[in-house]
Short mmCIF file of N, CA and C in Angstrom, two decimals:
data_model
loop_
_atom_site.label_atom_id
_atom_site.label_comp_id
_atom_site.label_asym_id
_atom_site.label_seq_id
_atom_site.Cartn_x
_atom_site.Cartn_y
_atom_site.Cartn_z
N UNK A 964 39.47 -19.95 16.41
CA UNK A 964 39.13 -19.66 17.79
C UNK A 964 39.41 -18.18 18.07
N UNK A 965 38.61 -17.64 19.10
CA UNK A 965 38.64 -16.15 18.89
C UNK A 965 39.51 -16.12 20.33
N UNK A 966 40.47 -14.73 19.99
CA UNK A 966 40.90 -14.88 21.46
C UNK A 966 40.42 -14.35 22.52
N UNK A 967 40.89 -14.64 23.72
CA UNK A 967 40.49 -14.38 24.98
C UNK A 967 40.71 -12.57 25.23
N UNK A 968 39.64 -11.31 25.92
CA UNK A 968 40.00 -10.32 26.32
C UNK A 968 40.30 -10.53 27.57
N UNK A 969 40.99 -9.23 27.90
CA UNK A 969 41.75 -9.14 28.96
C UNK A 969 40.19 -8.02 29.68
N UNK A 970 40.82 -8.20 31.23
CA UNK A 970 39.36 -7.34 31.31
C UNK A 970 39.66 -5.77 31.28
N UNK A 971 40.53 -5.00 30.83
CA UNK A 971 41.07 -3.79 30.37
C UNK A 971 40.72 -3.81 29.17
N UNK A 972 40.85 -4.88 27.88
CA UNK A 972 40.21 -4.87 27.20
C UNK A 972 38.82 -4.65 26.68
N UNK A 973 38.20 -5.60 27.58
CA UNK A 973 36.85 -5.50 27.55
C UNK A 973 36.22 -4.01 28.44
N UNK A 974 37.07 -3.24 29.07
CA UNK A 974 36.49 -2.45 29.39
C UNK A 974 36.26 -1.11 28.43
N UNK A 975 37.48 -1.60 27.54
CA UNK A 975 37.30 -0.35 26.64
C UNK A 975 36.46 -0.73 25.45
N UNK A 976 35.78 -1.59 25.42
CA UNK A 976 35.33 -1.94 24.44
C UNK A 976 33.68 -1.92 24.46
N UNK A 977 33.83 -2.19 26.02
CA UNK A 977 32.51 -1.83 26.63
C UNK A 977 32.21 -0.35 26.42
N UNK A 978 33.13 0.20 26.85
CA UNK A 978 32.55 1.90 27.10
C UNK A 978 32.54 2.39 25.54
N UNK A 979 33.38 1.56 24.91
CA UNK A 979 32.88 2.28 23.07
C UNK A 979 31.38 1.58 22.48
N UNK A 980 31.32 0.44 23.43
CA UNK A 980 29.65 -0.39 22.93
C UNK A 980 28.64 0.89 23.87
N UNK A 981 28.89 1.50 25.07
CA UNK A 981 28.01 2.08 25.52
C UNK A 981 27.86 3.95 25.06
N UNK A 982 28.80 3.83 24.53
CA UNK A 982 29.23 4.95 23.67
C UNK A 982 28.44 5.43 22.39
N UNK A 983 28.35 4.63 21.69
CA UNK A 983 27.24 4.38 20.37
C UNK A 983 25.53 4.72 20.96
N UNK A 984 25.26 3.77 21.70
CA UNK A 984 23.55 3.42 21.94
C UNK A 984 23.76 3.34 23.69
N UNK A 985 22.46 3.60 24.04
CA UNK A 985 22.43 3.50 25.46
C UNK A 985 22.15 1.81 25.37
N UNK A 986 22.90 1.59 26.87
CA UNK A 986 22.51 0.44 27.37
C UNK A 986 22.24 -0.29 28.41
N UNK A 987 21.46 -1.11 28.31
CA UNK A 987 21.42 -1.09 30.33
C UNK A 987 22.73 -2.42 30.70
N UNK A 988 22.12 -2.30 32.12
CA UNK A 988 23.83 -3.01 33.24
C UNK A 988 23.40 -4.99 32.20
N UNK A 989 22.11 -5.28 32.12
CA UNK A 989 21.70 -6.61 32.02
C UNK A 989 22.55 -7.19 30.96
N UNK A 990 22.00 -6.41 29.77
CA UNK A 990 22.77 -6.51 28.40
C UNK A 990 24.20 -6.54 28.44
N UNK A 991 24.57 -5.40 29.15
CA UNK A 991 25.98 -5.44 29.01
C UNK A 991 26.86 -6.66 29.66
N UNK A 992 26.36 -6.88 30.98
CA UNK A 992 26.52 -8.25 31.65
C UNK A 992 26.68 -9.82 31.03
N UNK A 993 25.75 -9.85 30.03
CA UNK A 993 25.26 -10.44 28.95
C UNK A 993 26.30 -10.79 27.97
N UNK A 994 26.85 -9.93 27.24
CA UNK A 994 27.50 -9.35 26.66
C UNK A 994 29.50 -10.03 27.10
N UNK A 995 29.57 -9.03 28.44
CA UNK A 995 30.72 -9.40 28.93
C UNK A 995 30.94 -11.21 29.33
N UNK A 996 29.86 -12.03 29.48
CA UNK A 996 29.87 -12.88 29.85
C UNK A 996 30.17 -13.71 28.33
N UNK A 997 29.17 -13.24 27.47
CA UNK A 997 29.59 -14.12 25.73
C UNK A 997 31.37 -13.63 25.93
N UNK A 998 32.14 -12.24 26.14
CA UNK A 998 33.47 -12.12 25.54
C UNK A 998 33.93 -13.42 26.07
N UNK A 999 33.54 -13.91 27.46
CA UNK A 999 34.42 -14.85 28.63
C UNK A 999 35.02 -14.12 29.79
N UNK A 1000 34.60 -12.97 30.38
CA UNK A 1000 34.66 -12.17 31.57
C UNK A 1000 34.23 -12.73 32.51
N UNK A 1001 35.11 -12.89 33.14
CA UNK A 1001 34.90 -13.43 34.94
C UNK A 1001 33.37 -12.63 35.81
N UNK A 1002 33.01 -13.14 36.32
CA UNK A 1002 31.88 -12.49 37.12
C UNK A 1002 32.43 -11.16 38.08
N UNK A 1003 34.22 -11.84 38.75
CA UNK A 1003 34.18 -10.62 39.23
C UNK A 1003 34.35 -9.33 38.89
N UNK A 1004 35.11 -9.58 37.30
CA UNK A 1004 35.86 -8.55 36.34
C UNK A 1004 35.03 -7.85 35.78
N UNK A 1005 33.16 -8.53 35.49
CA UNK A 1005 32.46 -7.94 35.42
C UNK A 1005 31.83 -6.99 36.11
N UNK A 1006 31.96 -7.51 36.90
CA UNK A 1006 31.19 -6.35 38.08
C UNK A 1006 31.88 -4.99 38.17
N UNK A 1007 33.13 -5.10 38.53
CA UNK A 1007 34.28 -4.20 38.11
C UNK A 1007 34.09 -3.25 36.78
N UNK A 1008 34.00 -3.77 36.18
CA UNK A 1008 33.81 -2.99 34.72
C UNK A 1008 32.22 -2.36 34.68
N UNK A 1009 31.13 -3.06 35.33
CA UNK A 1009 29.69 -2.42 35.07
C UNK A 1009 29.81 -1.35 36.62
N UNK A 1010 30.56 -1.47 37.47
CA UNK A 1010 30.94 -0.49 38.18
C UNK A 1010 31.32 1.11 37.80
N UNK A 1011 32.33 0.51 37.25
CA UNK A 1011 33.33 1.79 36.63
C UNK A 1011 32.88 2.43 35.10
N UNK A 1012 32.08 1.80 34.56
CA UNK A 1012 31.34 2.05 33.17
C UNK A 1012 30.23 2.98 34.05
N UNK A 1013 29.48 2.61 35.38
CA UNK A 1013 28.63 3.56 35.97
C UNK A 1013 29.14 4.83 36.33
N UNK A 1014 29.81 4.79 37.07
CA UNK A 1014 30.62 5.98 37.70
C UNK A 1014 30.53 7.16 36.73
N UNK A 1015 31.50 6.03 35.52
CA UNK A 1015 32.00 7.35 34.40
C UNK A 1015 31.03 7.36 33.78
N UNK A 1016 29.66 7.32 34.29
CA UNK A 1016 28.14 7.88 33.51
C UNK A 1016 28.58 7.15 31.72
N UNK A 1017 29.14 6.08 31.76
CA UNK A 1017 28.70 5.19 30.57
C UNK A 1017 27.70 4.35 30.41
N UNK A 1018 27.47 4.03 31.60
CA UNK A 1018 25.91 3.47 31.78
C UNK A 1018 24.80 3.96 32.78
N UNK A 1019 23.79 3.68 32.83
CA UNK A 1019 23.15 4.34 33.67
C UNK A 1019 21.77 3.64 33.23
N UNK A 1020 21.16 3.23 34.29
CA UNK A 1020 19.79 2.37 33.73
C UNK A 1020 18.97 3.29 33.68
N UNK A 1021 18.67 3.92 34.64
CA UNK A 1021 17.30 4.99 34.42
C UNK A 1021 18.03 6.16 33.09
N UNK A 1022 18.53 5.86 32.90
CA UNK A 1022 18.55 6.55 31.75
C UNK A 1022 18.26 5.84 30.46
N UNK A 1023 18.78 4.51 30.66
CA UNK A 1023 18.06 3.77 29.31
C UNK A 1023 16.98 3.25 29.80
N UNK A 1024 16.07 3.35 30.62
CA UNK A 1024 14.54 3.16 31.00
C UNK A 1024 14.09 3.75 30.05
N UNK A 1025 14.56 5.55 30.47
CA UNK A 1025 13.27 6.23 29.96
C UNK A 1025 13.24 6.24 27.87
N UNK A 1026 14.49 6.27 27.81
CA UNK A 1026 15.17 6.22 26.60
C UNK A 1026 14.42 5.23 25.55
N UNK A 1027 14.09 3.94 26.58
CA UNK A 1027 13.99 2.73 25.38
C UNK A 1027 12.52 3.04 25.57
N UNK A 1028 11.78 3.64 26.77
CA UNK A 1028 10.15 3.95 26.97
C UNK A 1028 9.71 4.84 25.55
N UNK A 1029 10.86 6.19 25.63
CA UNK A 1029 10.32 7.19 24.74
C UNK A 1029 10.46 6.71 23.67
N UNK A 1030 11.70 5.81 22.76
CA UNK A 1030 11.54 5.24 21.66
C UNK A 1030 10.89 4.31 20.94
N UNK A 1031 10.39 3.07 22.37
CA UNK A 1031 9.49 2.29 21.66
C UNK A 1031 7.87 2.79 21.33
N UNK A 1032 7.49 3.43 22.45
CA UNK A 1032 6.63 4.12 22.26
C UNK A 1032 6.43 5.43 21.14
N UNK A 1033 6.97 6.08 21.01
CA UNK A 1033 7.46 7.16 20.05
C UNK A 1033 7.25 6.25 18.51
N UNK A 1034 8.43 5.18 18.47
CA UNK A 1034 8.81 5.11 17.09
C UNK A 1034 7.96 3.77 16.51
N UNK A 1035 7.72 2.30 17.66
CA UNK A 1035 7.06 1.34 17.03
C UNK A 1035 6.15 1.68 17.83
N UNK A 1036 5.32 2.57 18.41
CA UNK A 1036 4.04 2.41 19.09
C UNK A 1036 3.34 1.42 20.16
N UNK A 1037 4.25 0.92 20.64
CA UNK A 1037 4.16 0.45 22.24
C UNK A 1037 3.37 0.97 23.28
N UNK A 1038 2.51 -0.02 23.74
CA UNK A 1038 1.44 1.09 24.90
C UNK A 1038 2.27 0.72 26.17
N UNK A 1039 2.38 1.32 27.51
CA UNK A 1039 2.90 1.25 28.30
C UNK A 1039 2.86 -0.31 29.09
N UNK A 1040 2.60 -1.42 28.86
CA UNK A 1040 2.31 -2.95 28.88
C UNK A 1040 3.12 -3.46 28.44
N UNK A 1041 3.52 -3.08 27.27
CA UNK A 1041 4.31 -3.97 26.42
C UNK A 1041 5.65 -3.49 26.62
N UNK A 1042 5.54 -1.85 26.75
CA UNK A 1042 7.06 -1.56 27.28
C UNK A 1042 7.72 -2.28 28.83
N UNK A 1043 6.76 -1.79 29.60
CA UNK A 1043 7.52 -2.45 31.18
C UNK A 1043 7.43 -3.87 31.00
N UNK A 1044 6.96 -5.24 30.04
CA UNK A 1044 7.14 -6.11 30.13
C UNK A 1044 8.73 -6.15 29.59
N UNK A 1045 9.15 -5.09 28.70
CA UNK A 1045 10.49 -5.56 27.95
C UNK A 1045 11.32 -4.90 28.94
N UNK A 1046 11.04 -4.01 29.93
CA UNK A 1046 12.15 -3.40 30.64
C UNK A 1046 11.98 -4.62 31.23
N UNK A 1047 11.02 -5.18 31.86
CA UNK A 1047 11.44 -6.07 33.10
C UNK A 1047 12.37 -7.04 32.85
N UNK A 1048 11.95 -7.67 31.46
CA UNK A 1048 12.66 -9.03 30.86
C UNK A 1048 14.24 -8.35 30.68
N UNK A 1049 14.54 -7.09 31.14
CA UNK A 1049 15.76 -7.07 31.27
C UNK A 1049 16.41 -6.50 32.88
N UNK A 1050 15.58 -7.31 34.04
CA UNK A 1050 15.61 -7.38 35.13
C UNK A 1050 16.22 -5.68 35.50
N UNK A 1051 15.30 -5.00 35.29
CA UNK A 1051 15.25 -3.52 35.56
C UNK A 1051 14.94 -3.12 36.89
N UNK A 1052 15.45 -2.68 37.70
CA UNK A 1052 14.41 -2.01 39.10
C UNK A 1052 12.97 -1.56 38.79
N UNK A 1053 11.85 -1.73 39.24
CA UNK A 1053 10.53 -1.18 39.04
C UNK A 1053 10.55 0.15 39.09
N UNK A 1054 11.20 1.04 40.21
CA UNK A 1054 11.52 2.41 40.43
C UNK A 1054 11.83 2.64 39.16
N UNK A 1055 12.87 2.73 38.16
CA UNK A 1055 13.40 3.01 36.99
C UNK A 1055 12.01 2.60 35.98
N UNK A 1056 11.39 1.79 35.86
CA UNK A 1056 10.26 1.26 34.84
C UNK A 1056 9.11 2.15 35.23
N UNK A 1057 9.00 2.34 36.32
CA UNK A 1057 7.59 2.96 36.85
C UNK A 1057 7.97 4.52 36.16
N UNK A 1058 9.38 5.33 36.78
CA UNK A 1058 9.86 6.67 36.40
C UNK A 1058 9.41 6.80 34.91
N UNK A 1059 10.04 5.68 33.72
CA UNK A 1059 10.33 5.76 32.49
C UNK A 1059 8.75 5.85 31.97
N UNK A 1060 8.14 5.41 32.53
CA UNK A 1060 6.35 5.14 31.93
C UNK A 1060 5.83 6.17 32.11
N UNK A 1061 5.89 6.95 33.61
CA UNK A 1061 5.46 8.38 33.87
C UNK A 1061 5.60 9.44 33.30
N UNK A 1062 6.74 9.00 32.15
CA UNK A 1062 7.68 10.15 31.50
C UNK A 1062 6.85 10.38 29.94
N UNK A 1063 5.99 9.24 29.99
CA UNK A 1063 5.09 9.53 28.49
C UNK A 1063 3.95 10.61 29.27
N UNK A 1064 3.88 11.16 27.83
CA UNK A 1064 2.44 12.20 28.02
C UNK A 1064 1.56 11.44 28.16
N UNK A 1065 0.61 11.43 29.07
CA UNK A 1065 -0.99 11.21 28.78
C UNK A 1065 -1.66 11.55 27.49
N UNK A 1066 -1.65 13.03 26.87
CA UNK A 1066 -2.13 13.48 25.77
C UNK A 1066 -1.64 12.42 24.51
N UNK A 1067 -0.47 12.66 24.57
CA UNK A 1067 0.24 12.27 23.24
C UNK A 1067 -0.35 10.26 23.47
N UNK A 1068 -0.29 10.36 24.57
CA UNK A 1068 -0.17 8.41 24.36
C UNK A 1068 -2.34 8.03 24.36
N UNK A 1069 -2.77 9.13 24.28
CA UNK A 1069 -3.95 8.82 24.31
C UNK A 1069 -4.03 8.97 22.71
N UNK A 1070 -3.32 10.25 21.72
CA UNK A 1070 -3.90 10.24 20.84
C UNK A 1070 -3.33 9.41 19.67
N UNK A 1071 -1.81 8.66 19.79
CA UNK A 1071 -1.16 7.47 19.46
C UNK A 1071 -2.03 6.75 19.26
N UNK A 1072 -2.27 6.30 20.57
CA UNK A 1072 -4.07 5.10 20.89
C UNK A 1072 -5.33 5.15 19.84
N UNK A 1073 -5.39 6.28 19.72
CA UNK A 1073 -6.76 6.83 18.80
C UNK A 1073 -6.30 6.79 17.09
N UNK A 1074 -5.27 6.87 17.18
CA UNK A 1074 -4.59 7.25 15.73
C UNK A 1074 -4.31 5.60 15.32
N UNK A 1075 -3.22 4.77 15.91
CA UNK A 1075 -3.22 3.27 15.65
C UNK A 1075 -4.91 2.20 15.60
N UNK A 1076 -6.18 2.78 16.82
CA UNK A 1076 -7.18 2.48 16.51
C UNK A 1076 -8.10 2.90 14.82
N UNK A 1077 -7.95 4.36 14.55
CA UNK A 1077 -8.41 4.77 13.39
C UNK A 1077 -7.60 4.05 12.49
N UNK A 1078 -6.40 4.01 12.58
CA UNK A 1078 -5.45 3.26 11.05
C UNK A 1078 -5.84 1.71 10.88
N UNK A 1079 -6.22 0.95 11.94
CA UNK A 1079 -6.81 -0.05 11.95
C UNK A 1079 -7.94 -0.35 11.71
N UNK A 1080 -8.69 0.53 11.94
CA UNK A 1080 -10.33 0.37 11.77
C UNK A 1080 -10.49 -0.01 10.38
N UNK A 1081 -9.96 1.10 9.79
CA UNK A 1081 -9.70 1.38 8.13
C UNK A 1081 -9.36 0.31 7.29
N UNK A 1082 -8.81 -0.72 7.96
CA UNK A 1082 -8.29 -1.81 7.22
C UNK A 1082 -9.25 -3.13 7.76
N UNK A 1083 -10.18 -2.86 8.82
CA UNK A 1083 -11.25 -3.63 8.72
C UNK A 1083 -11.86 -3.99 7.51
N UNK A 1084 -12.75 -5.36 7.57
CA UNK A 1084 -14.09 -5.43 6.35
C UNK A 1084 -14.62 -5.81 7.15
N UNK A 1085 -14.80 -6.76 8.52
CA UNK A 1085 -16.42 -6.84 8.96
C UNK A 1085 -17.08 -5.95 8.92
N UNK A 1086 -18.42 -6.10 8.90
CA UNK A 1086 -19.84 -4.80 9.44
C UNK A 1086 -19.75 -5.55 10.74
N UNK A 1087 -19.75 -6.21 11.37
CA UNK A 1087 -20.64 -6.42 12.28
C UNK A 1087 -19.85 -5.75 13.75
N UNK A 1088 -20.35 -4.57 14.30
CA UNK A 1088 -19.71 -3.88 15.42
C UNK A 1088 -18.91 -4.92 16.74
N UNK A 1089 -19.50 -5.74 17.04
CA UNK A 1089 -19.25 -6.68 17.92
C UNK A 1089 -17.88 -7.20 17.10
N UNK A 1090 -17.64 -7.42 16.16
CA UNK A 1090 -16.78 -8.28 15.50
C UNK A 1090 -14.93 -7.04 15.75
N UNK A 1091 -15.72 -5.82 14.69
CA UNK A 1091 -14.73 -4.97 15.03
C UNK A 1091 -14.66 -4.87 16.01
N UNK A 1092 -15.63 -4.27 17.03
CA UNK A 1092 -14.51 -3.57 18.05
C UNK A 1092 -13.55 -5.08 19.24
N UNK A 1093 -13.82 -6.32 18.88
CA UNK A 1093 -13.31 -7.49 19.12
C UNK A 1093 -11.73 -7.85 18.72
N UNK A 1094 -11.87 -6.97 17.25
CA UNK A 1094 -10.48 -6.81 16.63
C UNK A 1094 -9.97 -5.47 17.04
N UNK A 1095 -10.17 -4.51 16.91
CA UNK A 1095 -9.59 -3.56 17.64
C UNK A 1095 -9.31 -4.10 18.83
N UNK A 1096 -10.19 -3.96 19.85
CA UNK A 1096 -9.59 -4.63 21.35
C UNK A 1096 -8.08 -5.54 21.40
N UNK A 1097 -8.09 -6.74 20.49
CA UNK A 1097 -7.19 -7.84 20.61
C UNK A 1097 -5.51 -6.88 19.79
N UNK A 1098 -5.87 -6.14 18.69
CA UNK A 1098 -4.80 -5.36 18.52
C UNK A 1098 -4.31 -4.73 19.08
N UNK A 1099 -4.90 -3.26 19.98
CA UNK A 1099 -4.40 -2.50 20.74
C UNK A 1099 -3.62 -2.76 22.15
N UNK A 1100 -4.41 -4.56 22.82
CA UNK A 1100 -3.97 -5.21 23.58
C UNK A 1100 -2.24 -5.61 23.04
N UNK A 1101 -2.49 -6.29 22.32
CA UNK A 1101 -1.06 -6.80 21.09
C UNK A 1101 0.08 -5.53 21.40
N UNK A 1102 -0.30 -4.46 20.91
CA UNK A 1102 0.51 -3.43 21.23
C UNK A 1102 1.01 -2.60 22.70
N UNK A 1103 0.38 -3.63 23.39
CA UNK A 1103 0.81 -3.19 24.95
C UNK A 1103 -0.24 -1.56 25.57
N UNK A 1104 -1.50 -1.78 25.12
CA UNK A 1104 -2.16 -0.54 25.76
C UNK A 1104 -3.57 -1.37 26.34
N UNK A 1105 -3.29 -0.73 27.62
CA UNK A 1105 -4.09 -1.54 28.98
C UNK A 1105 -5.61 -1.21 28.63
N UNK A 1106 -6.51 -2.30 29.06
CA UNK A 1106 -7.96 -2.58 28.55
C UNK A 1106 -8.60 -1.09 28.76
N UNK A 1107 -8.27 -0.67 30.26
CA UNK A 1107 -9.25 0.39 30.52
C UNK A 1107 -8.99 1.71 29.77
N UNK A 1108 -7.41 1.94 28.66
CA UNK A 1108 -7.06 3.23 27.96
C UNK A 1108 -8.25 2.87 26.95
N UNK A 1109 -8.57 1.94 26.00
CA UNK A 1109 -8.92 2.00 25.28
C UNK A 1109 -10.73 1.64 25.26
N UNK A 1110 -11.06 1.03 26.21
CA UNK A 1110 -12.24 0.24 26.52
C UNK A 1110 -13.22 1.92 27.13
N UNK A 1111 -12.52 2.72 27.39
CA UNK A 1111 -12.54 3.85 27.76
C UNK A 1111 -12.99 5.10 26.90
N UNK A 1112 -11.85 4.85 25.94
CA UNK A 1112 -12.01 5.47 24.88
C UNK A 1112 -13.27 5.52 23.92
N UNK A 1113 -13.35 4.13 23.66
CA UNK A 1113 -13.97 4.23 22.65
C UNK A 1113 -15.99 4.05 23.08
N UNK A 1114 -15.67 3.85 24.60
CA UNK A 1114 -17.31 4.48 25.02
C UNK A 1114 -17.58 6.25 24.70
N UNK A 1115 -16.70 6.36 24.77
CA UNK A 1115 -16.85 8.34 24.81
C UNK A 1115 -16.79 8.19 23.06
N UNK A 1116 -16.18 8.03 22.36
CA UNK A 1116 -16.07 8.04 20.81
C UNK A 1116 -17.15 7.69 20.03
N UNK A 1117 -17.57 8.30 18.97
CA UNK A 1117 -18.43 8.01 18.06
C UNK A 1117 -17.11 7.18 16.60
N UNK A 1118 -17.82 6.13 16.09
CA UNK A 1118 -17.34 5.48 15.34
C UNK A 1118 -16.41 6.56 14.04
N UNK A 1119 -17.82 7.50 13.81
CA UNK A 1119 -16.69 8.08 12.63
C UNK A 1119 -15.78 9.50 13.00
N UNK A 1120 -15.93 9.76 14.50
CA UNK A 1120 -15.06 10.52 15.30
C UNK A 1120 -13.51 9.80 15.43
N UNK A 1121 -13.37 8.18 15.51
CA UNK A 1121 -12.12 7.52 16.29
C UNK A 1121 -11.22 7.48 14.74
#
């Protein structure tokens, strides 16, 4: 049996978990609740973890925006569905989305469409651009970025 923290405990343990990786208030809540932290001891601690700028949500908004997007290629869909599922303010989700380039997240779009194309074998255009569509959707990028795109695009331009 594991023992019980004290909530001094858990506070320092918190601020060395928020110390490492950003994190938001949900997780950590989460978190304090698996140690066995009282609701009010929690609050207390995601208080004072704020203050002393150990946590801060709009800061892991934009953070987890620029990385998922950045590193696994997330279109802005798929990101605010995962901020939300961690009961985020919209203000903070809306900020973090604004914070991608247009340029860069258009040519992400174009670059994950070309790497895909490539690994097509239908001929039949209707078929591809059916699979493209359902992928780029998959990856969280909204109908009209890409439905958009690829009217202006010539096939061996994308």
């Amino acid at each position: 049996m594991s023992k019980i923290l004290s909530a001094e405990e858990a506070l320092h343990r918190a601020a060395a978990l928020c110390s490492t990786a950003e994190r938001c208030s949900y997780d950590l809540r989460e978190k304090l609740a698996n140690w066995g932290i009282s609701h009010t001891d929690t609050e207390k601690i995601i208080r004072r973890l704020s203050d002393e700028k150990f946590l801060d949500d709009n800061r892991f908004c934009t953070a987890f925006a620029r990385d998922k997007f950045r590193f696994s290629g997330w279109g802005r869909v798929k990101i605010a569905y995962a901020l939300r599922q961690k009961r985020l303010p919209d203000s903070s989700i809306d900020e973090a989305l604004s914070s991608i380039d247009e340029d860069t997240y258009r040519e992400t779009l174009q670059r994950l469409l070309r790497d895909k194309e490539r690994t097509l074998k239908d001929e039949d255009n209707y078929t591809r651009y059916a699979k493209l569509f359902r992928f780029a959707t998959s990856r969280g990028f909204e109908p009209v970025s890409y439905t958009h795109l690829r009217a202006h695009e010539t096939r061996s331009n994308l």
